[in-house]
Structure formats: C-alpha cells, structure tokens
mmCIF file of C-alpha atoms and ligand atoms in Angstrom:
data_model
loop_
_atom_site.group_PDB
_atom_site.id
_atom_site.type_symbol
_atom_site.label_atom_id
_atom_site.label_comp_id
_atom_site.label_asym_id
_atom_site.label_seq_id
_atom_site.Cartn_x
_atom_site.Cartn_y
_atom_site.Cartn_z
ATOM 1 C CA UNK M 18 136.545 131.071 -158.931
ATOM 2 C CA UNK M 19 133.225 133.185 -159.125
ATOM 3 C CA UNK M 20 129.723 132.496 -158.338
ATOM 4 C CA UNK M 21 127.650 133.957 -160.967
ATOM 5 C CA UNK M 22 124.317 134.831 -159.915
ATOM 6 C CA UNK M 23 120.923 135.104 -161.847
ATOM 7 C CA UNK M 24 122.377 133.714 -164.727
ATOM 8 C CA UNK M 25 121.208 132.309 -168.082
ATOM 9 C CA UNK M 26 122.781 129.065 -169.284
ATOM 10 C CA UNK M 27 120.813 129.730 -172.499
ATOM 11 C CA UNK M 28 124.294 129.214 -174.625
ATOM 12 C CA UNK M 29 125.423 126.159 -172.455
ATOM 13 C CA UNK M 30 122.539 123.308 -173.562
ATOM 14 C CA UNK M 31 121.891 123.293 -177.338
ATOM 15 C CA UNK M 32 118.421 122.909 -177.413
ATOM 16 C CA UNK M 33 119.340 127.034 -176.586
ATOM 17 C CA UNK M 34 115.918 127.852 -174.924
ATOM 18 C CA UNK M 35 116.268 130.256 -172.087
ATOM 19 C CA UNK M 36 116.872 128.721 -168.722
ATOM 20 C CA UNK M 37 117.839 131.303 -165.705
ATOM 21 C CA UNK M 38 119.323 129.747 -162.664
ATOM 22 C CA UNK M 39 119.953 131.045 -159.270
ATOM 23 C CA UNK M 40 124.457 130.192 -158.880
ATOM 24 C CA UNK M 41 126.906 129.390 -161.823
ATOM 25 C CA UNK M 42 130.690 128.583 -161.811
ATOM 26 C CA UNK M 43 133.165 126.754 -163.617
ATOM 27 C CA UNK M 44 135.664 124.357 -162.747
ATOM 28 C CA UNK M 45 138.719 122.934 -164.314
ATOM 29 C CA UNK M 46 140.140 120.709 -161.186
ATOM 30 C CA UNK M 47 138.555 118.384 -158.721
ATOM 31 C CA UNK M 48 140.607 121.082 -155.918
ATOM 32 C CA UNK M 49 138.552 124.530 -158.390
ATOM 33 C CA UNK M 50 135.768 121.935 -157.467
ATOM 34 C CA UNK M 51 135.837 121.900 -153.564
ATOM 35 C CA UNK M 52 136.824 125.621 -153.392
ATOM 36 C CA UNK M 53 133.732 126.237 -154.494
ATOM 37 C CA UNK M 54 131.999 124.030 -152.465
ATOM 38 C CA UNK M 55 133.576 125.457 -149.534
ATOM 39 C CA UNK M 56 132.530 129.066 -150.450
ATOM 40 C CA UNK M 57 128.917 128.452 -152.128
ATOM 41 C CA UNK M 58 126.064 128.326 -149.238
ATOM 42 C CA UNK M 59 122.666 129.130 -149.418
ATOM 43 C CA UNK M 60 121.836 126.333 -151.905
ATOM 44 C CA UNK M 61 119.288 123.616 -151.835
ATOM 45 C CA UNK M 62 120.363 122.163 -155.145
ATOM 46 C CA UNK M 63 122.993 120.780 -157.412
ATOM 47 C CA UNK M 64 123.486 120.450 -160.926
ATOM 48 C CA UNK M 65 126.345 119.360 -162.676
ATOM 49 C CA UNK M 66 126.990 120.727 -166.281
ATOM 50 C CA UNK M 67 128.452 118.920 -168.903
ATOM 51 C CA UNK M 68 128.184 119.657 -172.296
ATOM 52 C CA UNK M 69 124.543 120.584 -172.251
ATOM 53 C CA UNK M 70 123.264 118.546 -175.016
ATOM 54 C CA UNK M 71 121.060 116.257 -173.366
ATOM 55 C CA UNK M 72 119.401 118.788 -170.669
ATOM 56 C CA UNK M 73 115.465 120.670 -171.045
ATOM 57 C CA UNK M 74 114.840 123.948 -168.591
ATOM 58 C CA UNK M 75 111.497 123.999 -168.677
ATOM 59 C CA UNK M 76 111.557 126.603 -165.738
ATOM 60 C CA UNK M 77 114.026 128.412 -163.421
ATOM 61 C CA UNK M 78 116.648 126.224 -161.604
ATOM 62 C CA UNK M 79 116.714 127.888 -157.781
ATOM 63 C CA UNK M 80 120.152 126.050 -156.964
ATOM 64 C CA UNK M 81 123.880 125.758 -157.924
ATOM 65 C CA UNK M 82 125.274 124.833 -161.589
ATOM 66 C CA UNK M 83 128.584 123.708 -161.874
ATOM 67 C CA UNK M 84 130.091 123.810 -165.379
ATOM 68 C CA UNK M 85 132.479 120.739 -165.538
ATOM 69 C CA UNK M 86 135.438 122.380 -167.806
ATOM 70 C CA UNK M 87 138.504 118.823 -165.989
ATOM 71 C CA UNK M 88 140.197 118.483 -169.148
ATOM 72 C CA UNK M 89 143.153 116.599 -170.396
ATOM 73 C CA UNK M 90 143.352 113.022 -171.781
ATOM 74 C CA UNK M 91 146.384 110.422 -171.016
ATOM 75 C CA UNK M 92 146.648 106.613 -171.788
ATOM 76 C CA UNK M 93 147.286 104.897 -168.737
ATOM 77 C CA UNK M 94 148.565 101.722 -169.335
ATOM 78 C CA UNK M 95 148.558 99.387 -172.820
ATOM 79 C CA UNK M 96 149.057 95.519 -172.540
ATOM 80 C CA UNK M 97 148.759 92.979 -175.318
ATOM 81 C CA UNK M 98 145.371 93.581 -176.153
ATOM 82 C CA UNK M 99 144.282 96.866 -174.897
ATOM 83 C CA UNK M 100 144.565 100.170 -174.470
ATOM 84 C CA UNK M 101 143.969 101.990 -171.499
ATOM 85 C CA UNK M 102 142.456 105.608 -171.710
ATOM 86 C CA UNK M 103 141.345 108.119 -169.464
ATOM 87 C CA UNK M 104 139.487 111.143 -170.870
ATOM 88 C CA UNK M 105 138.452 113.876 -167.862
ATOM 89 C CA UNK M 106 134.855 114.838 -167.339
ATOM 90 C CA UNK M 107 135.161 117.737 -169.589
ATOM 91 C CA UNK M 108 136.728 116.994 -173.166
ATOM 92 C CA UNK M 109 134.026 116.912 -175.798
ATOM 93 C CA UNK M 110 133.032 113.183 -176.949
ATOM 94 C CA UNK M 111 133.527 114.125 -180.140
ATOM 95 C CA UNK M 112 136.447 115.106 -180.364
ATOM 96 C CA UNK M 113 138.061 112.480 -177.530
ATOM 97 C CA UNK M 114 136.574 109.886 -180.310
ATOM 98 C CA UNK M 115 138.954 111.451 -182.853
ATOM 99 C CA UNK M 116 141.630 111.603 -180.818
ATOM 100 C CA UNK M 117 141.769 107.840 -180.471
ATOM 101 C CA UNK M 118 141.413 107.779 -183.673
ATOM 102 C CA UNK M 119 144.622 109.216 -184.670
ATOM 103 C CA UNK M 120 145.838 106.673 -182.172
ATOM 104 C CA UNK M 121 144.809 104.284 -183.908
ATOM 105 C CA UNK M 122 142.559 103.053 -180.245
ATOM 106 C CA UNK M 123 139.685 101.603 -181.309
ATOM 107 C CA UNK M 124 136.345 100.396 -179.789
ATOM 108 C CA UNK M 125 134.286 103.644 -179.672
ATOM 109 C CA UNK M 126 134.457 105.093 -183.711
ATOM 110 C CA UNK M 127 130.757 103.803 -183.984
ATOM 111 C CA UNK M 128 129.937 106.736 -181.422
ATOM 112 C CA UNK M 129 131.602 109.797 -183.814
ATOM 113 C CA UNK M 130 130.048 113.174 -183.495
ATOM 114 C CA UNK M 131 127.554 112.109 -180.498
ATOM 115 C CA UNK M 132 126.926 115.888 -179.122
ATOM 116 C CA UNK M 133 127.836 116.560 -175.157
ATOM 117 C CA UNK M 134 131.299 115.638 -173.489
ATOM 118 C CA UNK M 135 132.903 112.582 -171.666
ATOM 119 C CA UNK M 136 131.589 112.985 -168.355
ATOM 120 C CA UNK M 137 127.865 112.447 -169.392
ATOM 121 C CA UNK M 138 128.763 109.147 -171.547
ATOM 122 C CA UNK M 139 128.893 106.647 -168.930
ATOM 123 C CA UNK M 140 126.072 108.658 -167.548
ATOM 124 C CA UNK M 141 123.465 108.508 -169.979
ATOM 125 C CA UNK M 142 125.229 104.557 -171.191
ATOM 126 C CA UNK M 143 125.809 106.477 -175.129
ATOM 127 C CA UNK M 144 125.034 103.892 -177.931
ATOM 128 C CA UNK M 145 124.675 104.224 -181.478
ATOM 129 C CA UNK M 146 124.925 102.046 -184.580
ATOM 130 C CA UNK M 147 125.337 98.639 -182.240
ATOM 131 C CA UNK M 148 128.039 100.117 -180.092
ATOM 132 C CA UNK M 149 127.340 101.236 -176.358
ATOM 133 C CA UNK M 150 129.940 102.939 -173.691
ATOM 134 C CA UNK M 151 129.587 99.942 -171.755
ATOM 135 C CA UNK M 152 131.445 97.576 -174.461
ATOM 136 C CA UNK M 153 134.335 100.377 -173.490
ATOM 137 C CA UNK M 154 134.022 101.139 -170.052
ATOM 138 C CA UNK M 155 137.061 100.431 -167.970
ATOM 139 C CA UNK M 156 136.457 102.579 -164.772
ATOM 140 C CA UNK M 157 134.263 106.144 -163.717
ATOM 141 C CA UNK M 158 135.924 108.052 -161.484
ATOM 142 C CA UNK M 159 133.908 111.119 -159.647
ATOM 143 C CA UNK M 160 133.482 113.008 -156.537
ATOM 144 C CA UNK M 161 130.426 112.575 -154.634
ATOM 145 C CA UNK M 162 129.334 115.958 -153.578
ATOM 146 C CA UNK M 163 127.218 115.474 -150.178
ATOM 147 C CA UNK M 164 130.471 113.252 -148.791
ATOM 148 C CA UNK M 165 133.256 114.814 -150.374
ATOM 149 C CA UNK M 166 134.651 111.535 -151.184
ATOM 150 C CA UNK M 167 136.028 109.982 -154.504
ATOM 151 C CA UNK M 168 134.687 106.785 -155.876
ATOM 152 C CA UNK M 169 135.327 104.155 -158.259
ATOM 153 C CA UNK M 170 132.974 102.191 -160.397
ATOM 154 C CA UNK M 171 133.865 99.226 -162.306
ATOM 155 C CA UNK M 172 132.158 98.774 -165.512
ATOM 156 C CA UNK M 173 129.661 96.369 -163.626
ATOM 157 C CA UNK M 174 129.229 98.706 -160.769
ATOM 158 C CA UNK M 175 127.944 101.083 -163.452
ATOM 159 C CA UNK M 176 124.831 98.356 -163.812
ATOM 160 C CA UNK M 177 124.440 99.981 -166.885
ATOM 161 C CA UNK M 178 121.316 99.533 -169.507
ATOM 162 C CA UNK M 179 119.731 100.780 -172.366
ATOM 163 C CA UNK M 180 120.713 104.581 -171.934
ATOM 164 C CA UNK M 181 120.240 103.641 -168.561
ATOM 165 C CA UNK M 182 123.011 103.914 -165.377
ATOM 166 C CA UNK M 183 123.714 104.035 -161.791
ATOM 167 C CA UNK M 184 124.676 107.385 -161.937
ATOM 168 C CA UNK M 185 120.760 107.796 -163.418
ATOM 169 C CA UNK M 186 119.359 106.187 -160.594
ATOM 170 C CA UNK M 187 121.045 105.890 -157.180
ATOM 171 C CA UNK M 188 123.552 108.611 -157.342
ATOM 172 C CA UNK M 189 121.388 110.967 -159.587
ATOM 173 C CA UNK M 190 122.214 114.156 -158.759
ATOM 174 C CA UNK M 191 124.920 113.282 -156.670
ATOM 175 C CA UNK M 192 128.500 113.523 -158.333
ATOM 176 C CA UNK M 193 130.247 115.241 -160.502
ATOM 177 C CA UNK M 194 132.315 112.310 -163.087
ATOM 178 C CA UNK M 195 135.807 113.803 -162.691
ATOM 179 C CA UNK M 196 137.045 110.952 -165.483
ATOM 180 C CA UNK M 197 136.269 108.177 -167.080
ATOM 181 C CA UNK M 198 138.718 105.196 -168.710
ATOM 182 C CA UNK M 199 138.057 103.394 -171.732
ATOM 183 C CA UNK M 200 139.631 100.148 -172.398
ATOM 184 C CA UNK M 201 139.977 100.597 -176.726
ATOM 185 C CA UNK M 202 141.527 97.289 -178.815
ATOM 186 C CA UNK M 203 144.819 97.207 -180.301
ATOM 187 C CA UNK M 204 143.457 94.765 -182.594
ATOM 188 C CA UNK M 205 140.148 96.228 -184.975
ATOM 189 C CA UNK M 206 136.878 94.185 -184.265
ATOM 190 C CA UNK M 207 134.565 96.792 -186.465
ATOM 191 C CA UNK M 208 131.094 96.910 -185.866
ATOM 192 C CA UNK M 209 129.443 97.563 -189.716
ATOM 193 C CA UNK M 210 126.999 95.254 -189.680
ATOM 194 C CA UNK M 211 123.851 98.359 -188.747
ATOM 195 C CA UNK M 212 122.642 98.436 -192.468
ATOM 196 C CA UNK M 213 123.349 102.487 -192.918
ATOM 197 C CA UNK M 214 126.810 102.181 -192.091
ATOM 198 C CA UNK M 215 127.257 99.029 -194.383
ATOM 199 C CA UNK M 216 125.638 100.772 -197.492
ATOM 200 C CA UNK M 217 127.595 104.578 -196.752
ATOM 201 C CA UNK M 218 131.209 102.878 -196.982
ATOM 202 C CA UNK M 219 129.955 100.980 -199.954
ATOM 203 C CA UNK M 220 128.475 104.642 -201.008
ATOM 204 C CA UNK M 221 131.737 105.492 -200.354
ATOM 205 C CA UNK M 222 134.179 103.447 -202.026
ATOM 206 C CA UNK M 223 135.446 101.820 -198.863
ATOM 207 C CA UNK M 224 136.021 98.491 -199.447
ATOM 208 C CA UNK M 225 138.664 97.838 -196.863
ATOM 209 C CA UNK M 226 137.725 99.937 -193.934
ATOM 210 C CA UNK M 227 139.618 100.928 -190.656
ATOM 211 C CA UNK M 228 138.207 103.062 -187.706
ATOM 212 C CA UNK M 229 138.765 105.890 -189.724
ATOM 213 C CA UNK M 230 136.860 104.626 -192.497
ATOM 214 C CA UNK M 231 133.949 103.887 -190.165
ATOM 215 C CA UNK M 232 133.951 106.921 -187.923
ATOM 216 C CA UNK M 233 133.606 108.704 -191.337
ATOM 217 C CA UNK M 234 130.605 106.966 -192.741
ATOM 218 C CA UNK M 235 129.244 107.489 -188.971
ATOM 219 C CA UNK M 236 129.747 111.206 -188.756
ATOM 220 C CA UNK M 237 128.162 111.087 -192.939
ATOM 221 C CA UNK M 238 125.232 109.282 -191.879
ATOM 222 C CA UNK M 239 124.690 111.624 -188.572
ATOM 223 C CA UNK M 240 125.166 114.674 -190.629
ATOM 224 C CA UNK M 241 122.461 113.660 -193.124
ATOM 225 C CA UNK M 242 119.490 112.992 -190.476
ATOM 226 C CA UNK M 243 120.350 114.869 -187.509
ATOM 227 C CA UNK M 244 120.535 118.268 -187.166
ATOM 228 C CA UNK M 245 123.825 120.195 -186.192
ATOM 229 C CA UNK M 246 122.500 121.794 -182.920
ATOM 230 C CA UNK M 247 124.888 124.889 -183.578
ATOM 231 C CA UNK M 248 122.402 125.795 -186.503
ATOM 232 C CA UNK M 249 119.279 124.014 -184.639
ATOM 233 C CA UNK M 250 118.270 123.966 -181.288
ATOM 234 C CA UNK M 251 118.500 120.149 -180.577
ATOM 235 C CA UNK M 252 118.961 117.240 -178.417
ATOM 236 C CA UNK M 253 119.616 114.211 -180.035
ATOM 237 C CA UNK M 254 116.965 111.426 -179.356
ATOM 238 C CA UNK M 255 114.196 113.065 -177.193
ATOM 239 C CA UNK M 256 112.798 109.983 -176.365
ATOM 240 C CA UNK M 257 113.819 106.353 -175.804
ATOM 241 C CA UNK M 258 112.958 103.370 -178.340
ATOM 242 C CA UNK M 259 110.501 101.808 -176.106
ATOM 243 C CA UNK M 260 110.454 98.139 -175.176
ATOM 244 C CA UNK M 261 107.309 96.465 -175.361
ATOM 245 C CA UNK M 262 105.754 92.838 -174.996
ATOM 246 C CA UNK M 263 106.156 90.431 -178.084
ATOM 247 C CA UNK M 264 102.916 89.834 -177.980
ATOM 248 C CA UNK M 265 101.753 93.287 -177.765
ATOM 249 C CA UNK M 266 104.269 93.406 -180.610
ATOM 250 C CA UNK M 267 102.492 91.050 -182.464
ATOM 251 C CA UNK M 268 99.272 92.200 -181.913
ATOM 252 C CA UNK M 269 100.755 95.653 -182.933
ATOM 253 C CA UNK M 270 101.570 93.960 -186.420
ATOM 254 C CA UNK M 271 98.357 92.479 -187.522
ATOM 255 C CA UNK M 272 97.425 97.129 -187.984
ATOM 256 C CA UNK M 273 100.802 97.707 -188.851
ATOM 257 C CA UNK M 274 102.329 95.336 -191.359
ATOM 258 C CA UNK M 275 105.404 97.385 -191.866
ATOM 259 C CA UNK M 276 106.497 98.146 -187.579
ATOM 260 C CA UNK M 277 110.176 97.567 -186.921
ATOM 261 C CA UNK M 278 111.010 95.632 -183.946
ATOM 262 C CA UNK M 279 114.026 94.090 -182.791
ATOM 263 C CA UNK M 280 113.825 91.572 -180.112
ATOM 264 C CA UNK M 281 115.299 92.400 -176.792
ATOM 265 C CA UNK M 282 115.450 88.766 -174.941
ATOM 266 C CA UNK M 283 112.970 87.907 -172.561
ATOM 267 C CA UNK M 284 109.487 88.256 -174.931
ATOM 268 C CA UNK M 285 110.208 91.749 -175.186
ATOM 269 C CA UNK M 286 110.505 94.145 -178.586
ATOM 270 C CA UNK M 287 111.985 97.108 -179.030
ATOM 271 C CA UNK M 288 110.208 99.799 -181.414
ATOM 272 C CA UNK M 289 111.739 102.660 -183.014
ATOM 273 C CA UNK M 290 110.183 105.533 -181.684
ATOM 274 C CA UNK M 291 110.668 107.386 -184.387
ATOM 275 C CA UNK M 292 108.754 105.077 -186.528
ATOM 276 C CA UNK M 293 105.934 105.435 -183.902
ATOM 277 C CA UNK M 294 106.212 108.809 -184.230
ATOM 278 C CA UNK M 295 106.258 109.735 -187.968
ATOM 279 C CA UNK M 296 103.321 106.638 -188.485
ATOM 280 C CA UNK M 297 101.375 108.963 -185.910
ATOM 281 C CA UNK M 298 101.472 112.514 -188.042
ATOM 282 C CA UNK M 299 104.115 114.655 -186.033
ATOM 283 C CA UNK M 300 107.494 113.853 -188.592
ATOM 284 C CA UNK M 301 108.361 117.804 -189.480
ATOM 285 C CA UNK M 302 105.024 119.097 -187.538
ATOM 286 C CA UNK M 303 105.963 123.181 -186.441
ATOM 287 C CA UNK M 304 104.062 124.439 -183.378
ATOM 288 C CA UNK M 305 105.275 127.662 -182.850
ATOM 289 C CA UNK M 306 108.929 128.223 -182.825
ATOM 290 C CA UNK M 307 109.339 124.200 -181.914
ATOM 291 C CA UNK M 308 108.923 120.906 -183.383
ATOM 292 C CA UNK M 309 109.611 117.801 -184.532
ATOM 293 C CA UNK M 310 112.483 117.346 -187.366
ATOM 294 C CA UNK M 311 111.603 116.786 -190.897
ATOM 295 C CA UNK M 312 114.489 114.141 -191.339
ATOM 296 C CA UNK M 313 113.848 112.578 -188.073
ATOM 297 C CA UNK M 314 110.678 111.890 -186.214
ATOM 298 C CA UNK M 315 112.883 111.626 -182.435
ATOM 299 C CA UNK M 316 114.425 114.971 -182.768
ATOM 300 C CA UNK M 317 112.206 117.719 -181.127
ATOM 301 C CA UNK M 318 114.088 121.359 -182.754
ATOM 302 C CA UNK M 319 113.819 125.076 -181.444
ATOM 303 C CA UNK M 320 113.509 126.812 -184.195
ATOM 304 C CA UNK M 321 114.391 129.683 -181.727
ATOM 305 C CA UNK M 322 112.789 131.943 -179.550
ATOM 306 C CA UNK M 323 110.886 128.459 -177.941
ATOM 307 C CA UNK M 324 110.855 127.917 -174.417
ATOM 308 C CA UNK M 325 111.481 124.780 -172.876
ATOM 309 C CA UNK M 326 108.023 124.497 -171.836
ATOM 310 C CA UNK M 327 107.141 124.861 -175.234
ATOM 311 C CA UNK M 328 108.825 122.400 -175.809
ATOM 312 C CA UNK M 329 107.947 119.739 -173.144
ATOM 313 C CA UNK M 330 104.559 120.751 -174.225
ATOM 314 C CA UNK M 331 104.970 119.417 -177.576
ATOM 315 C CA UNK M 332 106.849 116.462 -175.981
ATOM 316 C CA UNK M 333 104.039 115.528 -173.821
ATOM 317 C CA UNK M 334 100.923 116.001 -177.069
ATOM 318 C CA UNK M 335 103.415 113.045 -178.894
ATOM 319 C CA UNK M 336 103.424 110.815 -175.783
ATOM 320 C CA UNK M 337 99.604 111.473 -175.228
ATOM 321 C CA UNK M 338 99.003 110.570 -178.805
ATOM 322 C CA UNK M 339 101.255 107.287 -178.602
ATOM 323 C CA UNK M 340 99.529 106.194 -176.051
ATOM 324 C CA UNK M 341 96.368 106.300 -177.472
ATOM 325 C CA UNK M 342 97.350 105.161 -181.028
ATOM 326 C CA UNK M 343 99.261 102.390 -180.365
ATOM 327 C CA UNK M 344 99.093 101.877 -176.052
ATOM 328 C CA UNK M 345 102.756 102.283 -175.600
ATOM 329 C CA UNK M 346 104.154 104.874 -173.422
ATOM 330 C CA UNK M 347 106.619 107.210 -174.431
ATOM 331 C CA UNK M 348 109.477 107.793 -172.539
ATOM 332 C CA UNK M 349 111.587 111.164 -172.368
ATOM 333 C CA UNK M 350 115.893 110.799 -172.946
ATOM 334 C CA UNK M 351 115.925 114.225 -172.350
ATOM 335 C CA UNK M 352 116.567 115.138 -168.674
ATOM 336 C CA UNK M 353 114.025 117.833 -168.232
ATOM 337 C CA UNK M 354 114.380 120.017 -165.255
HETATM 338 N N1 LIG H 419 112.299 105.640 -188.286
HETATM 339 C C1 LIG H 419 111.148 105.982 -188.844
HETATM 340 N N2 LIG H 419 111.501 107.402 -189.176
HETATM 341 C C2 LIG H 419 112.196 108.291 -188.311
HETATM 342 C C3 LIG H 419 113.053 107.835 -187.443
HETATM 343 C C4 LIG H 419 113.385 106.344 -187.973
HETATM 344 O O1 LIG H 419 110.568 105.006 -189.223
HETATM 345 O O2 LIG H 419 112.049 109.610 -188.394
HETATM 346 C C5 LIG H 419 112.912 104.584 -187.934
HETATM 347 C C6 LIG H 419 113.175 103.455 -188.977
HETATM 348 O O3 LIG H 419 112.328 102.691 -189.138
HETATM 349 C C7 LIG H 419 114.523 103.155 -188.753
HETATM 350 C C8 LIG H 419 114.596 102.844 -187.340
HETATM 351 O O4 LIG H 419 113.322 103.601 -186.767
HETATM 352 O O5 LIG H 419 114.945 101.962 -189.205
HETATM 353 C C9 LIG H 419 115.803 103.799 -186.522
HETATM 354 O O6 LIG H 419 116.027 104.834 -187.146
HETATM 355 P P1 LIG H 419 117.773 104.831 -186.743
HETATM 356 O O7 LIG H 419 118.683 103.928 -187.025
HETATM 357 O O8 LIG H 419 117.109 106.572 -187.291
HETATM 358 O O9 LIG H 419 117.878 104.922 -185.349
HETATM 359 P P2 LIG H 419 116.779 105.451 -183.655
HETATM 360 O O10 LIG H 419 116.667 104.070 -183.870
HETATM 361 O O11 LIG H 419 115.951 106.244 -184.736
HETATM 362 C C10 LIG H 419 118.725 105.471 -182.047
HETATM 363 C C11 LIG H 419 119.208 106.012 -181.577
HETATM 364 C C12 LIG H 419 119.650 106.929 -181.612
HETATM 365 C C13 LIG H 419 121.433 106.288 -182.797
HETATM 366 C C14 LIG H 419 120.663 105.514 -183.459
HETATM 367 C C15 LIG H 419 121.859 104.781 -184.386
HETATM 368 C C16 LIG H 419 117.747 105.874 -180.117
HETATM 369 C C17 LIG H 419 116.446 106.776 -178.362
HETATM 370 N N3 LIG H 419 118.087 106.503 -180.614
HETATM 371 O O12 LIG H 419 117.741 106.073 -182.833
HETATM 372 O O13 LIG H 419 121.001 108.002 -180.665
HETATM 373 O O14 LIG H 419 122.270 107.448 -182.922
HETATM 374 O O15 LIG H 419 119.677 104.313 -183.090
HETATM 375 O O16 LIG H 419 122.643 103.130 -183.658
HETATM 376 O O17 LIG H 419 117.905 104.976 -179.012
HETATM 377 C C18 LIG H 419 120.813 110.011 -179.086
HETATM 378 O O18 LIG H 419 120.138 109.046 -178.286
HETATM 379 O O19 LIG H 419 120.553 111.253 -179.204
HETATM 380 C C19 LIG H 419 120.596 109.648 -180.620
HETATM 381 C C20 LIG H 419 120.991 110.214 -181.676
#
C-alpha cells in the first residue's frame, strides 16, 4: 500500500480535466482502507473516489483521495419473490447490471449503461427511464471514516429524493460505501412506459420483451444521445431537472406553450433542464475547449484540454442565463471540488 503525493486524477474522472491532489491511494478491501487510514497523517480532508463519473475538479485538492476498488458480487439470499444481491462498491455499475441480467435478476435493466461504480449509486440515487435505485435498494453498508466503524442503512434510512440521499447531506464526505445490497425481482415487471423505450423496442422489432431486450433498448437510446466519456469527456447530466411551482410553470406556458413539465406532487412541476438550455440557445455551443453537447443540452463536454474551471464557468453562464430568461435557478448535479 502506497500513498502517492501530488497525484494527477485526470484519468480517473470522466471529465478528464487536470486535477492535482495532495495524496492518493487505492484500497481493495476494508482492511486495506483501515491500513491506509493508520499511516495517512497530515491530511485535513479525505475524499472517496469511485468511478469518477460525477465529479468536476476546479482547483487542486489539498487532501487525500482514496480510490475504492473493493470488488465482488454475491447472491446473499433468495425467497419466493426476490433475490438479495450484494455488490461491493468498486464494481462497475453497468457490469453489475449485465451480471444481473445474465442471472435473470430483474429490476435494474432500465439503469443500463449509467457510468460510474456501484458505490456511488445510492449517493446519487441514480435513475433513468422511470426507475431509481431507491426502488430496489435493500441495504447500504458503509465505513465511517472518522468514527472508524461500519454503519448499515436501510432504504428508508437513506432518505432518498431526486438525485438526493443522506449520503449527500448529513454524511457528506464522511463515509466510504463498502457494499450495496439490492432486492431484485424473480417476477419480471418491465417499466417500458417511458416513451422512448417503447419506441426503441418497436424499432428493434421486439414484441415480447424481457429484461435483456429492455436493457438493449436503453443502451441504444443512451448511445444515440449521450456522449461516451471514453471519447468525449463528460459527466452525464450536468444539471438537475428543476422543480418549480405549478403556478410558475403555468405562467411560463403562456410565453412558451411547448414547455414540457411533469407533475412532481404538492403543486410542483418538474421541467427538463435540457429543454430550457436548448430553448435558451446553448445546445451545441462551444466555448474554447468545452461546450454543451449537440445531442443533449443537459450534458457539458470537454473537447480535450479544458480545465475544470473552464467548464464551471460555462455552467455558471448557463445558470445565469436560465435565471434571466425563465426565472428558474438551475442546480448542478455534478459534485464540484
Ligand atoms: N430536452 C430538450 N433538449 C435537450 C434535451 C432534452 O428539449 O437537449 C427535453 C425533451 O423535451 C425531452 C425531455 O427534455 O423530452 C427529457 O429529456 P430526456 O428524456 O433526454 O431526459 P432528461 O430529463 O434530459 C433525465 C436524467 C438522465 C436520464 C434521463 C432518462 C436528470 C438530471 N437526468 O434526463 O440521467 O438518463 O432522464 O431517464 O434527471 C444523469 O443523471 O446523468 C442522466 C443522464
């Protein structure tokens, strides 16, 4: 086990921007993490890195970055209706989804091809095409970095919301997620009502889909509009879809009759940030070495050579413009350091 100093994280994050950190080490077991903690002194802050697919470094990080590479997937238990499958935090998310499909564990096929690792999935409450992690999560096991003890969280303990959880709030930067246990279904209940999935299955000529076909449809949709981070640096959706009052939404409808909106409960409406950004004229806009993706305005991209500060500055210009044009405050989904 070695701690590298003045390490550049560039190849560890999907935005691929230069990111100098004071210390860096990897761990592949809880014991290895504990060993690092024993010898790592002189660091005021610690950050756990997973797949690096949702982070933007805008300045050097004066702390210790610990790369979680704890691997392993196991079926813990099954009953009449469910499989309880535990995946360690360092497993690649999409590989885990494919493992579940191969074993006929149903429930996360709509979450195919989401970049990142299993450990980040409950932090973000990752979601796509009508399914969120909260729907299938059974338990999260995490190591408390300061108190040096294991904690267990049930789904309700996680206080999940839209791209939100307790891990982004009161436990922010305090835990290393060790494993996540999912409650997956034996009886397949497909979620194909999200328009694009049904259309894609139709185009694929599939009339009687199973979880494999739904996964394939999701992969095709994502590949058609989301850039591959291996080719073009990005972190998926850069912003959250804002939730505004339905009264505000109705006012906007007067000026923009085509503005999409989805009921979000209690007199609130969720508006696609991608629509707002496109409407404001930013889609495909390039600014130096970064820009707004031409096929999905919610995604900011690094054409190669951009700094985190460049991307952050572009995101701020977009936030200011959307505020001015629509009176809506966009929030970043990406974690900024
Ligand atoms: N739209 C536009 N222009 C654009 C993009 C979107 O007008 O450039 C409008 C369209 O009206 C479209 C609507 O926005 O019907 C929704 O677009 P899309 O289905 O692509 O989804 P999204 O709201 O942009 C969200 C998630 C994605 C997830 C998709 C599918 C967030 C922040 N993003 O995007 O998640 O894959 O739904 O469920 O909630 C991610 O979090 O990184 C991510 C990619």
